[in-house]
PDB file of C-alpha atoms in Angstrom:
ATOM      1  CA  LEU A 248      84.426  99.029  83.165  1.00 80.00           C
ATOM      2  CA  MET A 249      82.037 100.133  80.440  1.00 81.00           C
ATOM      3  CA  ALA A 250      79.091  99.450  82.766  1.00 83.00           C
ATOM      4  CA  ALA A 251      80.669 101.832  85.283  1.00 80.00           C
ATOM      5  CA  VAL A 252      81.169 104.427  82.534  1.00 82.00           C
ATOM      6  CA  ARG A 253      77.508 104.167  81.464  1.00 84.00           C
ATOM      7  CA  ALA A 254      76.463 104.585  85.107  1.00 86.00           C
ATOM      8  CA  LYS A 255      78.743 107.667  85.312  1.00 86.00           C
ATOM      9  CA  LYS A 256      80.902 106.075  87.999  1.00 88.00           C
ATOM     10  CA  GLY A 257      84.552 107.048  87.890  1.00 93.00           C
ATOM     11  CA  ALA A 258      87.488 104.669  88.013  1.00 95.00           C
ATOM     12  CA  LEU A 259      91.258 104.785  88.265  1.00 96.00           C
ATOM     13  CA  LEU A 260      93.170 103.162  85.398  1.00 95.00           C
ATOM     14  CA  ILE A 261      96.778 102.274  86.165  1.00 96.00           C
ATOM     15  CA  GLY A 262      98.936 101.620  83.139  1.00 93.00           C
ATOM     16  CA  SER A 263     102.632 100.995  82.726  1.00 93.00           C
ATOM     17  CA  HIS A 264     105.507 101.203  80.305  1.00 91.00           C
ATOM     18  CA  LEU A 265     104.098  98.105  78.624  1.00 93.00           C
ATOM     19  CA  GLY A 266     102.385  98.427  75.275  1.00 91.00           C
ATOM     20  CA  SER A 267     100.631 101.617  74.266  1.00 87.00           C
ATOM     21  CA  PHE A 268      98.764 103.962  76.548  1.00 76.00           C
ATOM     22  CA  GLU A 269      97.708 105.782  73.367  1.00 77.00           C
ATOM     23  CA  ALA A 270      95.856 102.676  72.161  1.00 80.00           C
ATOM     24  CA  MET A 271      93.820 102.838  75.378  1.00 77.00           C
ATOM     25  CA  ARG A 272      93.083 106.525  74.713  1.00 77.00           C
ATOM     26  CA  THR A 273      91.844 105.610  71.240  1.00 78.00           C
ATOM     27  CA  LEU A 274      89.383 103.166  72.779  1.00 76.00           C
ATOM     28  CA  ALA A 275      88.132 105.951  75.055  1.00 77.00           C
ATOM     29  CA  GLN A 276      87.567 108.024  71.922  1.00 78.00           C
ATOM     30  CA  LYS A 277      85.664 105.210  70.204  1.00 80.00           C
ATOM     31  CA  TYR A 278      83.249 104.867  73.119  1.00 80.00           C
ATOM     32  CA  ASP A 279      83.159 108.599  73.948  1.00 81.00           C
ATOM     33  CA  VAL A 280      84.532 108.045  77.446  1.00 84.00           C
ATOM     34  CA  PRO A 281      85.774 111.114  79.324  1.00 87.00           C
ATOM     35  CA  LEU A 282      89.421 110.550  80.232  1.00 89.00           C
ATOM     36  CA  LEU A 283      91.746 112.487  82.532  1.00 89.00           C
ATOM     37  CA  VAL A 284      95.403 111.483  82.177  1.00 88.00           C
ATOM     38  CA  LEU A 285      97.722 112.277  85.091  1.00 88.00           C
ATOM     39  CA  ALA A 286     101.436 112.602  84.442  1.00 78.00           C
ATOM     40  CA  ASP A 287     104.668 114.391  85.195  1.00 69.00           C
ATOM     41  CA  PHE A 288     105.024 116.840  82.334  1.00 63.00           C
ATOM     42  CA  ALA A 289     108.287 118.496  83.359  1.00 60.00           C
ATOM     43  CA  ASN A 290     110.277 116.792  80.612  1.00 51.00           C
ATOM     44  CA  ALA A 291     107.569 116.235  78.012  1.00 52.00           C
ATOM     45  CA  GLN A 292     105.753 119.493  77.399  1.00 57.00           C
ATOM     46  CA  MET A 293     106.094 119.410  73.601  1.00 56.00           C
ATOM     47  CA  VAL A 294     104.923 115.778  73.389  1.00 54.00           C
ATOM     48  CA  ASN A 295     101.907 116.571  75.552  1.00 55.00           C
ATOM     49  CA  ALA A 296     100.973 119.579  73.408  1.00 60.00           C
ATOM     50  CA  ILE A 297     100.984 117.320  70.344  1.00 60.00           C
ATOM     51  CA  LEU A 298      98.842 114.709  72.131  1.00 58.00           C
ATOM     52  CA  GLN A 299      96.311 117.393  73.019  1.00 58.00           C
ATOM     53  CA  GLN A 300      96.157 118.511  69.368  1.00 62.00           C
ATOM     54  CA  LEU A 301      95.682 114.930  68.174  1.00 59.00           C
ATOM     55  CA  ALA A 302      92.879 114.379  70.663  1.00 55.00           C
ATOM     56  CA  GLY A 303      90.509 116.362  68.440  1.00 55.00           C
ATOM     57  CA  ASN A 304      86.985 116.071  69.782  1.00 52.00           C
ATOM     58  CA  VAL A 305      87.854 113.408  72.336  1.00 49.00           C
ATOM     59  CA  ARG A 306      86.876 114.156  75.892  1.00 57.00           C
ATOM     60  CA  PHE A 307      90.510 113.824  76.912  1.00 69.00           C
ATOM     61  CA  ARG A 308      92.441 116.011  79.295  1.00 78.00           C
ATOM     62  CA  LEU A 309      95.969 116.011  80.670  1.00 80.00           C
ATOM     63  CA  LEU A 310      96.716 117.090  84.229  1.00 82.00           C
ATOM     64  CA  GLU A 311      99.976 117.301  86.098  1.00 81.00           C
ATOM     65  CA  LEU A 312      99.300 115.957  89.574  1.00 74.00           C
ATOM     66  CA  LYS A 313     101.652 117.903  91.825  1.00 72.00           C
ATOM     67  CA  GLN A 314     102.524 116.568  95.259  1.00 67.00           C
ATOM     68  CA  ASP A 315     102.302 119.966  96.945  1.00 70.00           C
ATOM     69  CA  ASP A 316      99.212 121.251  95.131  1.00 76.00           C
ATOM     70  CA  PRO A 317      95.920 120.220  96.754  1.00 79.00           C
ATOM     71  CA  LEU A 318      93.960 121.878  93.919  1.00 83.00           C
ATOM     72  CA  SER A 319      95.164 119.304  91.402  1.00 83.00           C
ATOM     73  CA  LEU A 320      94.018 116.495  93.723  1.00 85.00           C
ATOM     74  CA  LEU A 321      90.649 118.239  94.049  1.00 88.00           C
ATOM     75  CA  GLN A 322      90.369 118.385  90.224  1.00 90.00           C
ATOM     76  CA  VAL A 323      91.028 114.638  90.049  1.00 92.00           C
ATOM     77  CA  LYS A 324      88.412 113.888  92.710  1.00 92.00           C
ATOM     78  CA  GLU A 325      85.820 116.067  90.944  1.00 93.00           C
ATOM     79  CA  ALA A 326      86.550 114.357  87.607  1.00 92.00           C
ATOM     80  CA  CYS A 327      86.068 110.933  89.167  1.00 93.00           C
ATOM     81  CA  GLU A 328      82.819 112.034  90.816  1.00 92.00           C
ATOM     82  CA  ARG A 329      81.565 113.196  87.387  1.00 92.00           C
ATOM     83  CA  GLY A 330      82.171 109.675  86.095  1.00 91.00           C
ATOM     84  CA  GLU A 331      85.432 110.301  84.270  1.00 92.00           C
ATOM     85  CA  LEU A 332      88.142 107.682  84.005  1.00 93.00           C
ATOM     86  CA  VAL A 333      91.388 108.839  85.582  1.00 94.00           C
ATOM     87  CA  ALA A 334      94.518 107.273  84.092  1.00 93.00           C
ATOM     88  CA  MET A 335      98.105 107.185  85.289  1.00 93.00           C
ATOM     89  CA  LEU A 336     101.224 105.067  85.096  1.00 91.00           C
ATOM     90  CA  GLY A 337     102.135 102.934  88.084  1.00 93.00           C
ATOM     91  CA  ASP A 338     105.642 101.700  87.335  1.00 91.00           C
ATOM     92  CA  ARG A 339     107.854 104.787  87.636  1.00 85.00           C
ATOM     93  CA  ARG A 340     109.540 104.908  91.034  1.00 81.00           C
ATOM     94  CA  THR A 341     110.009 108.241  92.766  1.00 79.00           C
ATOM     95  CA  ASP A 342     113.121 107.501  94.863  1.00 76.00           C
ATOM     96  CA  ARG A 343     111.604 109.574  97.669  1.00 78.00           C
ATOM     97  CA  PRO A 344     111.449 108.113 101.185  1.00 77.00           C
ATOM     98  CA  GLY A 345     108.005 106.688 101.932  1.00 79.00           C
ATOM     99  CA  ARG A 346     106.742 107.135  98.373  1.00 88.00           C
ATOM    100  CA  ASP A 347     107.995 103.808  97.005  1.00 91.00           C
ATOM    101  CA  VAL A 348     107.726 100.203  98.164  1.00 93.00           C
ATOM    102  CA  ASN A 349     109.700  97.104  97.268  1.00 94.00           C
ATOM    103  CA  VAL A 350     107.864  94.432  95.292  1.00 95.00           C
ATOM    104  CA  SER A 351     108.782  91.142  93.718  1.00 95.00           C
ATOM    105  CA  PHE A 352     108.959  91.498  89.931  1.00 94.00           C
ATOM    106  CA  LEU A 353     110.365  89.141  87.283  1.00 92.00           C
ATOM    107  CA  GLY A 354     112.677  87.359  89.714  1.00 91.00           C
ATOM    108  CA  GLY A 355     114.063  90.461  91.390  1.00 92.00           C
ATOM    109  CA  THR A 356     113.095  93.246  93.735  1.00 93.00           C
ATOM    110  CA  ALA A 357     111.765  96.432  92.178  1.00 93.00           C
ATOM    111  CA  LYS A 358     110.556  99.712  93.629  1.00 92.00           C
ATOM    112  CA  LEU A 359     107.093 100.928  92.699  1.00 93.00           C
ATOM    113  CA  PRO A 360     105.378 104.157  93.729  1.00 93.00           C
ATOM    114  CA  VAL A 361     102.573 104.128  96.300  1.00 94.00           C
ATOM    115  CA  GLY A 362     100.932 107.240  94.821  1.00 92.00           C
ATOM    116  CA  PRO A 363      98.370 105.377  92.683  1.00 95.00           C
ATOM    117  CA  TYR A 364      97.041 103.476  95.714  1.00 96.00           C
ATOM    118  CA  VAL A 365      96.930 106.542  97.951  1.00 94.00           C
ATOM    119  CA  LEU A 366      95.010 108.306  95.173  1.00 93.00           C
ATOM    120  CA  ALA A 367      92.645 105.329  94.789  1.00 95.00           C
ATOM    121  CA  HIS A 368      92.006 105.400  98.540  1.00 95.00           C
ATOM    122  CA  VAL A 369      91.129 109.108  98.346  1.00 92.00           C
ATOM    123  CA  LEU A 370      88.918 108.619  95.277  1.00 93.00           C
ATOM    124  CA  GLN A 371      87.121 105.560  96.705  1.00 94.00           C
ATOM    125  CA  CYS A 372      86.632 104.153  93.217  1.00 94.00           C
ATOM    126  CA  PRO A 373      87.424 100.889  91.415  1.00 94.00           C
ATOM    127  CA  VAL A 374      91.009 100.408  90.236  1.00 96.00           C
ATOM    128  CA  TYR A 375      91.985  98.698  86.983  1.00 96.00           C
ATOM    129  CA  PHE A 376      95.254  97.637  85.383  1.00 97.00           C
ATOM    130  CA  VAL A 377      95.210  98.602  81.692  1.00 94.00           C
ATOM    131  CA  ALA A 378      97.514  97.769  78.801  1.00 94.00           C
ATOM    132  CA  GLY A 379      97.386  98.080  75.024  1.00 93.00           C
ATOM    133  CA  ILE A 380      99.617  95.224  73.826  1.00 95.00           C
ATOM    134  CA  TYR A 381     100.962  95.386  70.269  1.00 93.00           C
ATOM    135  CA  ASP A 382     100.247  92.260  68.229  1.00 90.00           C
ATOM    136  CA  ALA A 383     102.126  92.202  64.911  1.00 88.00           C
ATOM    137  CA  PRO A 384     101.624  93.158  62.204  1.00 90.00           C
ATOM    138  CA  SER A 385      99.014  95.852  62.892  1.00 88.00           C
ATOM    139  CA  ARG A 386      96.816  95.212  65.939  1.00 91.00           C
ATOM    140  CA  TYR A 387      96.604  96.151  69.571  1.00 91.00           C
ATOM    141  CA  GLU A 388      94.967  93.942  72.165  1.00 92.00           C
ATOM    142  CA  LEU A 389      93.453  96.135  74.853  1.00 91.00           C
ATOM    143  CA  HIS A 390      93.334  94.668  78.350  1.00 93.00           C
ATOM    144  CA  CYS A 391      91.561  95.844  81.470  1.00 93.00           C
ATOM    145  CA  VAL A 392      91.967  93.846  84.685  1.00 95.00           C
ATOM    146  CA  THR A 393      90.230  94.682  87.956  1.00 95.00           C
ATOM    147  CA  LEU A 394      92.796  95.234  90.700  1.00 97.00           C
ATOM    148  CA  SER A 395      90.366  96.332  93.411  1.00 95.00           C
ATOM    149  CA  GLN A 396      86.810  97.573  93.760  1.00 94.00           C
ATOM    150  CA  ARG A 397      87.966  99.912  96.509  1.00 94.00           C
ATOM    151  CA  ILE A 398      91.306 100.433  98.233  1.00 95.00           C
ATOM    152  CA  GLU A 399      91.264 100.902 101.984  1.00 94.00           C
ATOM    153  CA  LEU A 400      94.358 102.159 103.787  1.00 94.00           C
ATOM    154  CA  PRO A 401      93.801 101.748 107.528  1.00 93.00           C
ATOM    155  CA  ARG A 402      95.813 103.839 109.949  1.00 91.00           C
ATOM    156  CA  GLN A 403      97.151 100.684 111.555  1.00 94.00           C
ATOM    157  CA  GLY A 404      98.984  98.686 108.908  1.00 93.00           C
ATOM    158  CA  ARG A 405      98.903 101.382 106.226  1.00 94.00           C
ATOM    159  CA  ASP A 406     102.406 100.556 104.950  1.00 93.00           C
ATOM    160  CA  ALA A 407     101.546  96.858 104.658  1.00 95.00           C
ATOM    161  CA  ALA A 408      98.323  97.697 102.794  1.00 96.00           C
ATOM    162  CA  LEU A 409     100.232  99.905 100.340  1.00 96.00           C
ATOM    163  CA  GLU A 410     102.794  97.170  99.755  1.00 96.00           C
ATOM    164  CA  LYS A 411     100.006  94.636  99.156  1.00 97.00           C
ATOM    165  CA  GLU A 412      98.339  96.865  96.538  1.00 97.00           C
ATOM    166  CA  ALA A 413     101.642  97.598  94.781  1.00 97.00           C
ATOM    167  CA  GLN A 414     102.464  93.873  94.745  1.00 98.00           C
ATOM    168  CA  ARG A 415      99.053  93.063  93.233  1.00 97.00           C
ATOM    169  CA  TYR A 416      99.799  95.553  90.445  1.00 98.00           C
ATOM    170  CA  ALA A 417     103.335  94.121  90.035  1.00 97.00           C
ATOM    171  CA  HIS A 418     101.972  90.571  89.655  1.00 98.00           C
ATOM    172  CA  THR A 419      99.565  91.722  86.945  1.00 98.00           C
ATOM    173  CA  LEU A 420     102.263  93.717  85.146  1.00 97.00           C
ATOM    174  CA  GLU A 421     104.589  90.716  85.376  1.00 96.00           C
ATOM    175  CA  GLU A 422     101.948  88.424  83.854  1.00 97.00           C
ATOM    176  CA  PHE A 423     101.453  90.714  80.844  1.00 97.00           C
ATOM    177  CA  THR A 424     105.196  91.377  80.488  1.00 95.00           C
ATOM    178  CA  ARG A 425     105.854  87.630  80.286  1.00 96.00           C
ATOM    179  CA  ARG A 426     103.176  87.311  77.584  1.00 95.00           C
ATOM    180  CA  ALA A 427     104.604  90.152  75.492  1.00 95.00           C
ATOM    181  CA  PRO A 428     108.181  90.969  76.599  1.00 93.00           C
ATOM    182  CA  LEU A 429     108.962  93.028  73.498  1.00 92.00           C
ATOM    183  CA  ASN A 430     106.143  95.415  74.463  1.00 93.00           C
ATOM    184  CA  TRP A 431     107.934  96.456  77.657  1.00 89.00           C
ATOM    185  CA  PHE A 432     109.812  99.729  77.202  1.00 87.00           C
ATOM    186  CA  ASN A 433     110.929 100.587  80.699  1.00 77.00           C
ATOM    187  CA  PHE A 434     114.327 102.159  80.011  1.00 72.00           C
ATOM    188  CA  PHE A 435     115.333 103.241  83.496  1.00 72.00           C
ATOM    189  CA  PRO A 436     116.899 101.384  86.455  1.00 72.00           C
ATOM    190  CA  PHE A 437     113.975  99.282  87.610  1.00 72.00           C
ATOM    191  CA  TRP A 438     115.333  96.658  89.971  1.00 79.00           C
ATOM    192  CA  THR A 439     116.849  97.531  93.331  1.00 74.00           C
ATOM    193  CA  ASP A 440     119.167  94.529  93.370  1.00 66.00           C
ATOM    194  CA  SER A 441     121.832  93.769  90.814  1.00 53.00           C
TER     195      SER A 441
END
């Protein structure tokens, strides 16, 4: 990943509600890596304002990626083309038809959004799973796992390709969740089956 950053090649980082996304941001600060964080800010405007203040001189920006706003997608594409890392969470389902897929996760069936993989297809950049796992008493282990060098979504079989990419992410998330279960803080209905 750092080789791509030095070559000014963008990448998509997909995190989760496992460990600390902030620990990953701190690493970006240490290595002076430009970072664009995508999120839904509707319910967290005050928290995001504080994060921006704490960022100091870090090349760190927050952007709300809106489904019906092509300008925000254009901003993301331009950031990636400039060599910025684009970060988002990949484990919050949308409950909108066609925007989630079922995956196998920790012995059950869970819904995951397809948005990160559609975005990766548009950006045509490498995709990484990232996690900052807390290790008591005062450390974080930062992990970066390649999910794909490039995601292709063919017209024929697009749904199957999206499901495959989401399942690859789910397997990686499951592996890290099993290693550090107390780091998982996903407090919303996650599984589709009881």
